[in-house]
């Protein structure tokens, strides 16, 4: 698909360059011919003023006129040849250059299409998994001759679990799409401390279930932001810190300010992230190797991509520092 686009764009580039080159060549040819003509004309006039005595045959200025005409034609032919060679050279160089430029121009589009295709494939895969599980369970139950009320209840429970997963996935995908569309959010001056407290309340139970202790240093700093999306951002980060931490561990949330920046950091003492995974964790559907986790951690690998989009909408920056087995620290920096 992209090969034909490269060729088409190359042809457009070359056509524009060659059109300009031919127009300039014709103009150069005309101007140079006129100049040569005028120069030779002046020469001819001065020859015409010479005395013409002692010659037989055609008058000498007639001969000179012929010579000058021949010279003019020769110069014009030479100029034409040189311009033709020059245009061929421009055609070759511009074709190579244009192909290179076309590839460069289309590179971001190609990357976007590839990423979109990858996303569609990943999303379809994630949607297919719970659907396939539901289908298998229903088929097994339908074949079971002793299928009774209890079995039906179990089946419905299991189906409901898969439906909840599908619902979560579709909501997450919708959320991601909404932020990627660069929606216009309502901004106002909001306290970062309030946001953190609100986000924490939403995941507090999960932390309690794992007996995780929070030791925070919060500060009342106001930033121009969108409340709902910021709460969502910190729910993602705090929820991840809880998910990837062992029981009875500690999480620290700090709010600090320096010059015109406000910084929120969330530090856990959990499994950590491999250095080779770090560049990819913000990619959609990317999940680092889960084998280090004792228990299976649920997730689709979409949380951090949503977090990155929200930070982007606030012109902020998100950074991560992590050491395997020691823990991770996610920092979000906002301009005040
Ligand atoms: P999810 O948590 O649903 O898998 P995310 O996009 O939130 O998706 O995170 C992507 C990946 O980054 C996770 O699968 C996990 O491997 C890694 N990760 C994110 N946060 C942490 C953390 N606090 N500690 C360790 N690993 C993390």
CSV table of C-alpha atoms and ligand atoms in Angstrom, one decimal:
chain,number,residue,atom,x,y,z
A,1,UNK,CA,0.0,0.0,0.0
A,2,UNK,CA,2.7,2.4,1.0
A,3,UNK,CA,5.0,1.5,-2.0
A,4,UNK,CA,2.4,2.9,-4.5
A,5,UNK,CA,2.0,6.0,-2.2
A,6,UNK,CA,5.8,6.5,-2.2
A,7,UNK,CA,5.8,6.3,-6.0
A,8,UNK,CA,2.9,8.6,-6.5
A,9,UNK,CA,4.4,11.2,-4.2
A,10,UNK,CA,7.8,10.9,-5.9
A,11,UNK,CA,6.1,11.4,-9.3
A,12,UNK,CA,4.4,14.6,-8.0
A,13,UNK,CA,7.6,15.9,-6.6
A,14,UNK,CA,9.6,15.2,-9.8
A,15,UNK,CA,6.8,16.7,-11.9
A,16,UNK,CA,6.9,20.0,-10.0
A,17,UNK,CA,10.8,20.1,-10.1
A,18,UNK,CA,10.9,19.2,-13.8
A,19,UNK,CA,8.2,21.8,-14.7
A,20,UNK,CA,10.2,24.5,-12.9
A,21,UNK,CA,13.5,23.2,-14.5
A,22,UNK,CA,12.1,23.2,-18.0
A,23,UNK,CA,10.5,26.7,-17.6
A,24,UNK,CA,13.8,28.1,-16.4
A,25,UNK,CA,15.7,26.3,-19.1
A,26,UNK,CA,13.5,27.8,-21.8
A,27,UNK,CA,13.9,31.2,-20.3
A,28,UNK,CA,17.7,30.8,-20.1
A,29,UNK,CA,17.7,29.7,-23.7
A,30,UNK,CA,15.7,32.6,-24.9
A,31,UNK,CA,17.7,35.2,-22.9
A,32,UNK,CA,21.0,33.7,-23.9
A,33,UNK,CA,20.1,33.5,-27.6
A,34,UNK,CA,18.9,37.1,-27.5
A,35,UNK,CA,22.2,38.1,-25.9
A,36,UNK,CA,24.3,36.2,-28.4
A,37,UNK,CA,22.2,37.7,-31.2
A,38,UNK,CA,22.7,41.2,-29.9
A,39,UNK,CA,26.5,40.7,-29.4
A,40,UNK,CA,27.0,39.3,-32.9
A,41,UNK,CA,24.7,42.1,-34.4
A,42,UNK,CA,27.0,44.7,-32.8
A,43,UNK,CA,30.1,42.8,-34.3
A,44,UNK,CA,28.4,42.7,-37.7
A,45,UNK,CA,27.7,46.5,-37.7
A,46,UNK,CA,31.3,47.3,-36.9
A,47,UNK,CA,32.4,45.0,-39.7
A,48,UNK,CA,30.0,46.7,-42.0
A,49,UNK,CA,31.7,50.0,-41.4
A,50,UNK,CA,35.1,48.6,-42.7
A,51,UNK,CA,36.2,49.8,-46.3
A,52,UNK,CA,35.4,47.1,-48.9
A,53,UNK,CA,38.2,47.6,-51.6
A,54,UNK,CA,40.3,45.0,-53.6
A,55,UNK,CA,38.0,42.0,-53.1
A,56,UNK,CA,36.5,39.8,-55.8
A,57,UNK,CA,33.6,37.4,-55.2
A,58,UNK,CA,30.8,38.1,-52.7
A,59,UNK,CA,31.2,41.3,-50.7
A,60,UNK,CA,33.2,40.5,-47.6
A,61,UNK,CA,30.5,41.7,-45.2
A,62,UNK,CA,28.2,39.1,-46.8
A,63,UNK,CA,30.7,36.4,-45.9
A,64,UNK,CA,31.1,37.8,-42.4
A,65,UNK,CA,27.3,37.7,-42.1
A,66,UNK,CA,27.2,34.0,-43.0
A,67,UNK,CA,30.0,33.2,-40.6
A,68,UNK,CA,28.3,35.1,-37.8
A,69,UNK,CA,25.0,33.3,-38.6
A,70,UNK,CA,26.7,29.9,-38.5
A,71,UNK,CA,28.3,30.9,-35.2
A,72,UNK,CA,25.0,31.9,-33.8
A,73,UNK,CA,23.4,28.6,-34.8
A,74,UNK,CA,26.4,26.7,-33.3
A,75,UNK,CA,26.2,28.6,-30.0
A,76,UNK,CA,22.4,28.0,-29.8
A,77,UNK,CA,22.8,24.3,-30.5
A,78,UNK,CA,25.5,24.0,-27.9
A,79,UNK,CA,23.4,25.9,-25.3
A,80,UNK,CA,20.4,23.6,-26.2
A,81,UNK,CA,22.5,20.5,-25.7
A,82,UNK,CA,23.9,21.7,-22.4
A,83,UNK,CA,20.4,22.6,-21.1
A,84,UNK,CA,19.1,19.1,-22.2
A,85,UNK,CA,22.0,17.4,-20.3
A,86,UNK,CA,21.4,19.6,-17.3
A,87,UNK,CA,17.6,18.7,-17.3
A,88,UNK,CA,18.4,15.0,-17.5
A,89,UNK,CA,20.8,15.3,-14.6
A,90,UNK,CA,18.1,17.2,-12.6
A,91,UNK,CA,15.6,14.5,-13.5
A,92,UNK,CA,17.9,11.8,-12.1
A,93,UNK,CA,18.9,13.6,-9.0
A,94,UNK,CA,15.3,14.8,-8.3
A,95,UNK,CA,13.9,11.3,-8.8
A,96,UNK,CA,16.3,9.9,-6.2
A,97,UNK,CA,15.9,12.9,-3.8
A,98,UNK,CA,12.1,12.8,-4.2
A,99,UNK,CA,11.8,9.1,-3.4
A,100,UNK,CA,13.9,9.7,-0.3
A,101,UNK,CA,11.7,12.7,0.6
A,102,UNK,CA,8.5,10.9,-0.1
A,103,UNK,CA,9.6,8.1,2.3
A,104,UNK,CA,10.4,10.7,4.9
A,105,UNK,CA,7.1,12.5,4.4
A,106,UNK,CA,5.0,9.4,4.7
A,107,UNK,CA,7.0,7.9,7.6
A,108,UNK,CA,4.8,9.3,10.4
A,109,UNK,CA,1.6,8.3,8.4
A,110,UNK,CA,3.0,4.8,8.0
A,111,UNK,CA,3.8,4.5,11.7
A,112,UNK,CA,0.4,5.8,12.6
A,113,UNK,CA,-1.4,3.2,10.3
A,114,UNK,CA,0.8,0.4,11.6
A,115,UNK,CA,0.1,1.4,15.2
A,116,UNK,CA,-3.6,1.6,14.4
A,117,UNK,CA,-3.6,-1.8,12.9
A,118,UNK,CA,-1.7,-3.2,15.9
A,119,UNK,CA,-4.2,-1.6,18.2
A,120,UNK,CA,-7.2,-3.0,16.3
A,121,UNK,CA,-5.6,-6.5,16.4
A,122,UNK,CA,-4.8,-6.2,20.1
A,123,UNK,CA,-8.3,-4.9,20.9
A,124,UNK,CA,-10.0,-7.7,18.9
A,125,UNK,CA,-7.8,-10.3,20.7
A,126,UNK,CA,-8.8,-8.9,24.1
A,127,UNK,CA,-12.5,-8.9,23.1
A,128,UNK,CA,-12.3,-12.4,21.7
A,129,UNK,CA,-10.9,-14.0,24.8
A,130,UNK,CA,-13.9,-13.5,27.2
A,131,UNK,CA,-16.3,-14.2,24.3
A,132,UNK,CA,-14.5,-17.5,23.5
A,133,UNK,CA,-14.6,-18.4,27.2
A,134,UNK,CA,-18.3,-17.7,27.4
A,135,UNK,CA,-19.0,-19.7,24.3
A,136,UNK,CA,-17.1,-22.8,25.5
A,137,UNK,CA,-18.9,-22.7,28.9
A,138,UNK,CA,-22.3,-22.4,27.2
A,139,UNK,CA,-21.6,-25.2,24.7
A,140,UNK,CA,-20.4,-27.5,27.5
A,141,UNK,CA,-23.5,-26.9,29.5
A,142,UNK,CA,-25.8,-27.4,26.5
A,143,UNK,CA,-24.3,-30.8,25.9
A,144,UNK,CA,-24.6,-31.8,29.6
A,145,UNK,CA,-27.7,-34.0,30.0
A,146,UNK,CA,-27.7,-33.6,33.8
A,147,UNK,CA,-27.7,-29.8,33.5
A,148,UNK,CA,-29.7,-28.5,36.5
A,149,UNK,CA,-30.5,-25.2,38.3
A,150,UNK,CA,-27.2,-25.2,40.2
A,151,UNK,CA,-25.2,-25.6,37.0
A,152,UNK,CA,-27.2,-22.8,35.4
A,153,UNK,CA,-26.4,-20.5,38.3
A,154,UNK,CA,-22.7,-21.3,38.1
A,155,UNK,CA,-22.8,-20.7,34.3
A,156,UNK,CA,-24.5,-17.4,34.7
A,157,UNK,CA,-22.0,-16.3,37.5
A,158,UNK,CA,-19.1,-17.2,35.2
A,159,UNK,CA,-20.7,-15.4,32.2
A,160,UNK,CA,-21.4,-12.4,34.4
A,161,UNK,CA,-17.7,-12.3,35.3
A,162,UNK,CA,-16.7,-12.3,31.6
A,163,UNK,CA,-19.3,-9.7,30.8
A,164,UNK,CA,-17.8,-7.4,33.6
A,165,UNK,CA,-14.4,-7.9,32.0
A,166,UNK,CA,-15.8,-6.9,28.5
A,167,UNK,CA,-17.5,-3.9,30.0
A,168,UNK,CA,-14.3,-2.8,31.7
A,169,UNK,CA,-12.4,-3.2,28.4
A,170,UNK,CA,-14.9,-1.3,26.3
A,171,UNK,CA,-15.1,1.5,28.9
A,172,UNK,CA,-11.3,1.7,29.0
A,173,UNK,CA,-11.1,1.7,25.2
A,174,UNK,CA,-13.8,4.5,25.0
A,175,UNK,CA,-11.9,6.5,27.5
A,176,UNK,CA,-8.6,6.1,25.6
A,177,UNK,CA,-10.3,7.1,22.4
A,178,UNK,CA,-11.9,10.2,24.1
A,179,UNK,CA,-8.5,11.4,25.4
A,180,UNK,CA,-6.7,10.6,22.1
A,181,UNK,CA,-9.3,12.8,20.2
A,182,UNK,CA,-7.8,15.7,22.1
A,183,UNK,CA,-11.2,16.6,23.6
A,184,UNK,CA,-11.5,20.1,24.9
A,185,UNK,CA,-11.6,19.7,28.7
A,186,UNK,CA,-12.9,22.3,31.1
A,187,UNK,CA,-9.9,23.7,33.1
A,188,UNK,CA,-9.9,25.5,36.4
A,189,UNK,CA,-7.6,26.1,39.4
A,190,UNK,CA,-7.7,22.9,41.4
A,191,UNK,CA,-5.8,21.7,44.5
A,192,UNK,CA,-3.5,18.8,43.7
A,193,UNK,CA,-4.0,17.6,47.3
A,194,UNK,CA,-7.8,17.3,46.8
A,195,UNK,CA,-7.3,15.4,43.6
A,196,UNK,CA,-4.9,12.9,45.3
A,197,UNK,CA,-7.3,12.4,48.2
A,198,UNK,CA,-10.2,11.8,45.8
A,199,UNK,CA,-8.2,9.4,43.8
A,200,UNK,CA,-7.0,7.6,46.9
A,201,UNK,CA,-10.5,7.1,48.2
A,202,UNK,CA,-11.5,5.3,45.0
A,203,UNK,CA,-8.8,2.6,45.5
A,204,UNK,CA,-8.6,2.6,49.3
A,205,UNK,CA,-10.3,-0.8,49.6
A,206,UNK,CA,-7.8,-2.5,47.3
A,207,UNK,CA,-5.0,-1.1,49.5
A,208,UNK,CA,-6.7,-2.3,52.7
A,209,UNK,CA,-7.2,-5.8,51.2
A,210,UNK,CA,-3.4,-6.0,50.8
A,211,UNK,CA,-2.6,-4.2,54.1
A,212,UNK,CA,-0.7,-1.6,52.2
A,213,UNK,CA,0.4,1.4,54.2
A,214,UNK,CA,0.4,4.9,52.7
A,215,UNK,CA,2.9,7.5,53.9
A,216,UNK,CA,2.3,10.7,52.1
A,217,UNK,CA,3.6,14.2,52.0
A,218,UNK,CA,0.8,16.2,50.4
A,219,UNK,CA,0.8,20.0,49.8
A,220,UNK,CA,-1.9,22.3,48.8
A,221,UNK,CA,-0.7,23.4,45.4
A,222,UNK,CA,-3.2,24.8,42.8
A,223,UNK,CA,-2.8,24.0,39.2
A,224,UNK,CA,-4.9,24.8,36.2
A,225,UNK,CA,-6.4,21.4,35.3
A,226,UNK,CA,-9.4,19.3,34.6
A,227,UNK,CA,-10.6,17.7,37.8
A,228,UNK,CA,-12.2,14.4,36.4
A,229,UNK,CA,-9.3,13.5,34.2
A,230,UNK,CA,-6.7,14.2,36.9
A,231,UNK,CA,-8.5,12.0,39.4
A,232,UNK,CA,-8.5,9.3,36.7
A,233,UNK,CA,-4.8,9.8,36.1
A,234,UNK,CA,-3.9,9.3,39.8
A,235,UNK,CA,-6.4,6.4,40.2
A,236,UNK,CA,-4.4,4.6,37.5
A,237,UNK,CA,-1.0,5.4,39.1
A,238,UNK,CA,-2.1,4.6,42.6
A,239,UNK,CA,-4.0,1.5,41.5
A,240,UNK,CA,-0.9,0.2,39.7
A,241,UNK,CA,1.3,0.9,42.7
A,242,UNK,CA,-1.1,-1.3,44.8
A,243,UNK,CA,-1.5,-4.0,42.1
A,244,UNK,CA,2.3,-4.4,41.6
A,245,UNK,CA,3.2,-4.3,45.4
A,246,UNK,CA,3.3,-7.2,47.8
A,247,UNK,CA,1.1,-7.4,50.9
A,248,UNK,CA,2.1,-5.3,53.9
A,249,UNK,CA,4.3,-3.0,51.8
A,250,UNK,CA,4.5,0.8,51.8
A,251,UNK,CA,3.5,3.4,49.2
A,252,UNK,CA,4.6,7.0,49.3
A,253,UNK,CA,2.8,9.9,47.5
A,254,UNK,CA,4.6,13.2,47.5
A,255,UNK,CA,3.5,16.6,46.2
A,256,UNK,CA,6.3,19.1,45.8
A,257,UNK,CA,6.9,22.3,43.9
A,258,UNK,CA,10.0,23.9,42.4
A,259,UNK,CA,10.0,27.3,40.5
A,260,UNK,CA,7.0,27.2,38.3
A,261,UNK,CA,6.4,23.4,38.4
A,262,UNK,CA,4.4,21.1,40.6
A,263,UNK,CA,5.4,17.5,40.9
A,264,UNK,CA,3.4,14.5,42.2
A,265,UNK,CA,5.4,11.3,42.7
A,266,UNK,CA,4.0,7.8,43.6
A,267,UNK,CA,6.6,5.4,44.9
A,268,UNK,CA,6.0,1.8,45.6
A,269,UNK,CA,8.2,-1.0,46.9
A,270,UNK,CA,6.8,-3.6,44.6
A,271,UNK,CA,8.0,-5.9,41.8
A,272,UNK,CA,9.6,-3.1,39.7
A,273,UNK,CA,9.9,-2.9,35.9
A,274,UNK,CA,12.7,-4.4,33.8
A,275,UNK,CA,14.9,-1.7,32.1
A,276,UNK,CA,14.1,-3.4,28.8
A,277,UNK,CA,10.3,-3.0,29.4
A,278,UNK,CA,10.5,0.7,30.5
A,279,UNK,CA,10.4,2.2,27.0
A,280,UNK,CA,7.2,0.3,26.2
A,281,UNK,CA,5.0,0.5,29.3
A,282,UNK,CA,3.2,3.6,28.0
A,283,UNK,CA,2.3,1.8,24.7
A,284,UNK,CA,-1.3,0.6,24.3
A,285,UNK,CA,-1.9,-3.0,25.4
A,286,UNK,CA,1.7,-3.4,26.6
A,287,UNK,CA,2.1,-5.5,29.7
A,288,UNK,CA,5.5,-6.3,31.1
A,289,UNK,CA,6.4,-9.9,31.9
A,290,UNK,CA,4.0,-11.0,34.7
A,291,UNK,CA,6.0,-14.0,35.8
A,292,UNK,CA,7.5,-12.1,38.7
A,293,UNK,CA,4.1,-11.6,40.3
A,294,UNK,CA,3.1,-14.3,42.7
A,295,UNK,CA,-0.6,-13.8,42.0
A,296,UNK,CA,-2.0,-13.0,38.5
A,297,UNK,CA,-2.5,-9.3,38.1
A,298,UNK,CA,-5.6,-8.3,36.1
A,299,UNK,CA,-5.3,-5.6,33.5
A,300,UNK,CA,-5.2,-4.9,29.8
A,301,UNK,CA,-2.1,-2.7,29.5
A,302,UNK,CA,-4.1,0.4,28.7
A,303,UNK,CA,-3.9,2.3,32.0
A,304,UNK,CA,-0.5,4.0,31.4
A,305,UNK,CA,-1.4,4.9,27.8
A,306,UNK,CA,-4.5,6.7,29.2
A,307,UNK,CA,-2.3,8.3,31.9
A,308,UNK,CA,0.1,9.6,29.2
A,309,UNK,CA,-2.8,11.1,27.2
A,310,UNK,CA,-4.2,12.9,30.2
A,311,UNK,CA,-0.7,14.3,31.2
A,312,UNK,CA,-0.3,15.4,27.5
A,313,UNK,CA,-3.7,17.2,27.6
A,314,UNK,CA,-2.3,19.1,30.7
A,315,UNK,CA,1.0,19.9,28.9
A,316,UNK,CA,2.7,18.0,31.6
A,317,UNK,CA,5.4,15.3,31.7
A,318,UNK,CA,5.3,11.7,33.1
A,319,UNK,CA,8.5,9.9,34.1
A,320,UNK,CA,9.3,6.6,35.6
A,321,UNK,CA,12.2,5.2,37.5
A,322,UNK,CA,12.2,1.6,38.5
A,323,UNK,CA,14.4,-1.2,39.8
A,324,UNK,CA,13.5,-4.8,39.5
A,325,UNK,CA,12.6,-6.2,42.9
A,326,UNK,CA,12.9,-2.8,44.6
A,327,UNK,CA,9.9,-0.9,43.3
A,328,UNK,CA,8.9,1.9,40.9
A,329,UNK,CA,8.4,5.7,41.2
A,330,UNK,CA,6.1,7.4,38.7
A,331,UNK,CA,6.4,11.2,38.7
A,332,UNK,CA,4.0,13.7,37.0
A,333,UNK,CA,5.2,17.2,36.5
A,334,UNK,CA,2.8,20.1,35.8
A,335,UNK,CA,3.6,23.7,34.8
A,336,UNK,CA,1.9,26.1,37.2
B,1,LIG,P1,-2.0,-2.9,33.3
B,1,LIG,O1,-1.6,-2.5,34.7
B,1,LIG,O2,-3.5,-2.9,33.2
B,1,LIG,O3,-1.3,-4.1,32.8
B,1,LIG,P2,-0.8,-0.4,32.6
B,1,LIG,O4,-0.8,0.3,31.2
B,1,LIG,O5,-1.3,0.4,33.7
B,1,LIG,O6,-1.6,-1.7,32.3
B,1,LIG,O7,0.7,-0.8,32.9
B,1,LIG,C1,1.5,-1.4,31.8
B,1,LIG,C2,2.5,-2.3,32.4
B,1,LIG,O8,3.5,-1.5,33.2
B,1,LIG,C3,1.9,-3.2,33.5
B,1,LIG,O9,1.4,-4.4,32.8
B,1,LIG,C4,3.1,-3.5,34.4
B,1,LIG,O10,3.9,-4.5,33.8
B,1,LIG,C5,3.9,-2.2,34.3
B,1,LIG,N1,3.7,-1.4,35.5
B,1,LIG,C6,2.9,-0.3,35.6
B,1,LIG,N2,2.9,0.3,36.8
B,1,LIG,C7,3.7,-0.5,37.5
B,1,LIG,C8,4.2,-0.5,38.9
B,1,LIG,N3,3.8,0.5,39.7
B,1,LIG,N4,5.1,-1.4,39.3
B,1,LIG,C9,5.5,-2.4,38.4
B,1,LIG,N5,5.1,-2.5,37.1
B,1,LIG,C10,4.2,-1.6,36.7
